[in-house]
């Protein structure tokens, strides 16, 4: 079982940037696809970005060109660089891990979750 701890959330003005980090414990990190989900008040949890075990990436249309996901297998860490932030990016962001190396979109495909970190973008 892998445990995930997110950091890096906070309050930022529209147009600003934040970098989220997710530190994973366990020996199987490099074999897992990793994802960043977000959930805004009153909305469903959605996959924002994901990265597979060899660095293949997925982005939701709403964040393409603004967010970048990356991973450092030596540090057991996945990152989400968020630029040009908008008020609609305000949400709790969750790091998640799949038990398989390839990306799938549904949240039910992920078996380990962090506690979440709040990102608030002020307009």
mmCIF file of C-alpha atoms in Angstrom:
data_model
loop_
_atom_site.group_PDB
_atom_site.id
_atom_site.type_symbol
_atom_site.label_atom_id
_atom_site.label_comp_id
_atom_site.label_asym_id
_atom_site.label_seq_id
_atom_site.Cartn_x
_atom_site.Cartn_y
_atom_site.Cartn_z
ATOM 1 C CA UNK A 1 0.000 0.000 0.000
ATOM 2 C CA UNK A 2 1.273 3.477 -0.824
ATOM 3 C CA UNK A 3 0.640 6.555 1.308
ATOM 4 C CA UNK A 4 0.464 10.017 -0.251
ATOM 5 C CA UNK A 5 1.039 13.436 1.289
ATOM 6 C CA UNK A 6 0.321 16.612 -0.685
ATOM 7 C CA UNK A 7 1.774 20.061 -0.100
ATOM 8 C CA UNK A 8 1.953 23.412 -1.851
ATOM 9 C CA UNK A 9 -1.612 24.664 -1.854
ATOM 10 C CA UNK A 10 -2.572 28.153 -0.793
ATOM 11 C CA UNK A 11 -4.049 31.468 -1.821
ATOM 12 C CA UNK A 12 -2.924 33.068 -5.057
ATOM 13 C CA UNK A 13 -4.181 35.874 -7.254
ATOM 14 C CA UNK A 14 -5.580 35.157 -10.681
ATOM 15 C CA UNK A 15 -2.761 34.864 -13.194
ATOM 16 C CA UNK A 16 -0.365 33.576 -10.572
ATOM 17 C CA UNK A 17 1.342 30.215 -10.141
ATOM 18 C CA UNK A 18 1.566 27.426 -7.592
ATOM 19 C CA UNK A 19 3.390 24.111 -7.522
ATOM 20 C CA UNK A 20 1.824 21.163 -5.754
ATOM 21 C CA UNK A 21 3.923 18.257 -4.551
ATOM 22 C CA UNK A 22 2.881 14.742 -3.602
ATOM 23 C CA UNK A 23 5.313 12.577 -1.664
ATOM 24 C CA UNK A 24 4.672 8.851 -1.770
ATOM 25 C CA UNK A 25 5.832 6.138 0.567
ATOM 26 C CA UNK A 26 6.368 2.565 -0.533
ATOM 27 C CA UNK A 27 8.551 0.718 -2.996
ATOM 28 C CA UNK A 28 6.127 0.522 -5.901
ATOM 29 C CA UNK A 29 5.856 4.205 -6.785
ATOM 30 C CA UNK A 30 7.685 3.942 -10.106
ATOM 31 C CA UNK A 31 5.297 1.214 -11.324
ATOM 32 C CA UNK A 32 2.192 3.288 -10.710
ATOM 33 C CA UNK A 33 0.351 5.842 -12.778
ATOM 34 C CA UNK A 34 -0.245 8.989 -10.731
ATOM 35 C CA UNK A 35 -2.988 11.563 -10.992
ATOM 36 C CA UNK A 36 -4.053 14.929 -9.678
ATOM 37 C CA UNK A 37 -7.766 15.325 -9.097
ATOM 38 C CA UNK A 38 -9.668 18.352 -7.884
ATOM 39 C CA UNK A 39 -13.034 18.933 -6.320
ATOM 40 C CA UNK A 40 -14.704 22.302 -6.098
ATOM 41 C CA UNK A 41 -17.667 22.971 -3.773
ATOM 42 C CA UNK A 42 -20.818 21.426 -5.159
ATOM 43 C CA UNK A 43 -19.004 19.742 -8.032
ATOM 44 C CA UNK A 44 -17.816 16.228 -8.751
ATOM 45 C CA UNK A 45 -14.197 15.225 -8.373
ATOM 46 C CA UNK A 46 -12.430 15.492 -11.719
ATOM 47 C CA UNK A 47 -9.088 14.301 -13.066
ATOM 48 C CA UNK A 48 -6.942 17.297 -13.898
ATOM 49 C CA UNK A 49 -3.705 15.625 -14.961
ATOM 50 C CA UNK A 50 -2.084 12.205 -14.872
ATOM 51 C CA UNK A 51 1.270 10.663 -15.673
ATOM 52 C CA UNK A 52 2.111 7.052 -16.423
ATOM 53 C CA UNK A 53 5.168 5.087 -15.402
ATOM 54 C CA UNK A 54 7.239 6.152 -18.415
ATOM 55 C CA UNK A 55 6.172 9.803 -18.409
ATOM 56 C CA UNK A 56 3.186 9.761 -20.722
ATOM 57 C CA UNK A 57 0.752 12.480 -19.701
ATOM 58 C CA UNK A 58 -2.931 13.340 -19.753
ATOM 59 C CA UNK A 59 -4.475 16.772 -19.177
ATOM 60 C CA UNK A 60 -8.058 17.866 -18.877
ATOM 61 C CA UNK A 61 -9.014 20.376 -21.573
ATOM 62 C CA UNK A 62 -9.607 23.059 -18.961
ATOM 63 C CA UNK A 63 -5.939 23.052 -17.882
ATOM 64 C CA UNK A 64 -4.068 22.255 -21.091
ATOM 65 C CA UNK A 65 -1.277 24.750 -21.701
ATOM 66 C CA UNK A 66 -1.419 26.008 -18.107
ATOM 67 C CA UNK A 67 -0.679 22.967 -15.898
ATOM 68 C CA UNK A 68 2.262 20.579 -16.102
ATOM 69 C CA UNK A 69 2.503 17.243 -14.334
ATOM 70 C CA UNK A 70 5.861 15.606 -13.694
ATOM 71 C CA UNK A 71 7.354 12.893 -11.541
ATOM 72 C CA UNK A 72 10.701 12.160 -9.915
ATOM 73 C CA UNK A 73 10.876 8.424 -9.254
ATOM 74 C CA UNK A 74 14.128 8.794 -7.314
ATOM 75 C CA UNK A 75 12.281 11.023 -4.833
ATOM 76 C CA UNK A 76 8.956 9.171 -4.974
ATOM 77 C CA UNK A 77 7.304 12.495 -5.756
ATOM 78 C CA UNK A 78 4.853 13.799 -8.328
ATOM 79 C CA UNK A 79 4.375 17.490 -9.036
ATOM 80 C CA UNK A 80 1.707 19.715 -10.537
ATOM 81 C CA UNK A 81 2.941 23.081 -11.786
ATOM 82 C CA UNK A 82 -0.029 25.404 -12.177
ATOM 83 C CA UNK A 83 0.406 28.627 -14.132
ATOM 84 C CA UNK A 84 -2.011 31.326 -15.267
ATOM 85 C CA UNK A 85 -4.399 30.333 -12.529
ATOM 86 C CA UNK A 86 -8.047 31.287 -12.815
ATOM 87 C CA UNK A 87 -10.764 31.622 -10.201
ATOM 88 C CA UNK A 88 -12.372 28.475 -11.583
ATOM 89 C CA UNK A 89 -9.254 26.522 -10.572
ATOM 90 C CA UNK A 90 -10.234 27.011 -6.931
ATOM 91 C CA UNK A 91 -10.704 23.559 -5.415
ATOM 92 C CA UNK A 92 -9.241 20.953 -3.121
ATOM 93 C CA UNK A 93 -6.557 19.117 -5.068
ATOM 94 C CA UNK A 94 -5.907 15.444 -4.402
ATOM 95 C CA UNK A 95 -2.988 13.291 -5.402
ATOM 96 C CA UNK A 96 -3.898 9.717 -6.294
ATOM 97 C CA UNK A 97 -2.098 6.533 -7.284
ATOM 98 C CA UNK A 98 -3.253 3.692 -9.514
ATOM 99 C CA UNK A 99 -2.162 0.106 -8.819
ATOM 100 C CA UNK A 100 -1.203 -0.141 -12.514
ATOM 101 C CA UNK A 101 1.367 1.729 -14.641
ATOM 102 C CA UNK A 102 -1.019 3.148 -17.267
ATOM 103 C CA UNK A 103 -3.418 6.066 -17.013
ATOM 104 C CA UNK A 104 -7.139 5.592 -16.670
ATOM 105 C CA UNK A 105 -9.497 8.472 -16.013
ATOM 106 C CA UNK A 106 -12.131 7.324 -13.523
ATOM 107 C CA UNK A 107 -11.400 8.046 -9.869
ATOM 108 C CA UNK A 108 -12.399 4.487 -8.996
ATOM 109 C CA UNK A 109 -9.289 3.247 -10.811
ATOM 110 C CA UNK A 110 -7.076 4.854 -8.145
ATOM 111 C CA UNK A 111 -6.548 2.983 -4.884
ATOM 112 C CA UNK A 112 -4.502 5.451 -2.829
ATOM 113 C CA UNK A 113 -5.351 9.072 -2.078
ATOM 114 C CA UNK A 114 -3.751 11.963 -0.277
ATOM 115 C CA UNK A 115 -5.579 14.126 2.210
ATOM 116 C CA UNK A 116 -6.006 16.998 -0.230
ATOM 117 C CA UNK A 117 -4.608 20.512 -0.379
ATOM 118 C CA UNK A 118 -6.725 23.631 -0.883
ATOM 119 C CA UNK A 119 -5.975 25.977 -3.768
ATOM 120 C CA UNK A 120 -7.804 29.293 -3.708
ATOM 121 C CA UNK A 121 -7.495 31.697 -6.628
ATOM 122 C CA UNK A 122 -8.729 35.200 -5.980
ATOM 123 C CA UNK A 123 -9.973 37.328 -8.858
#
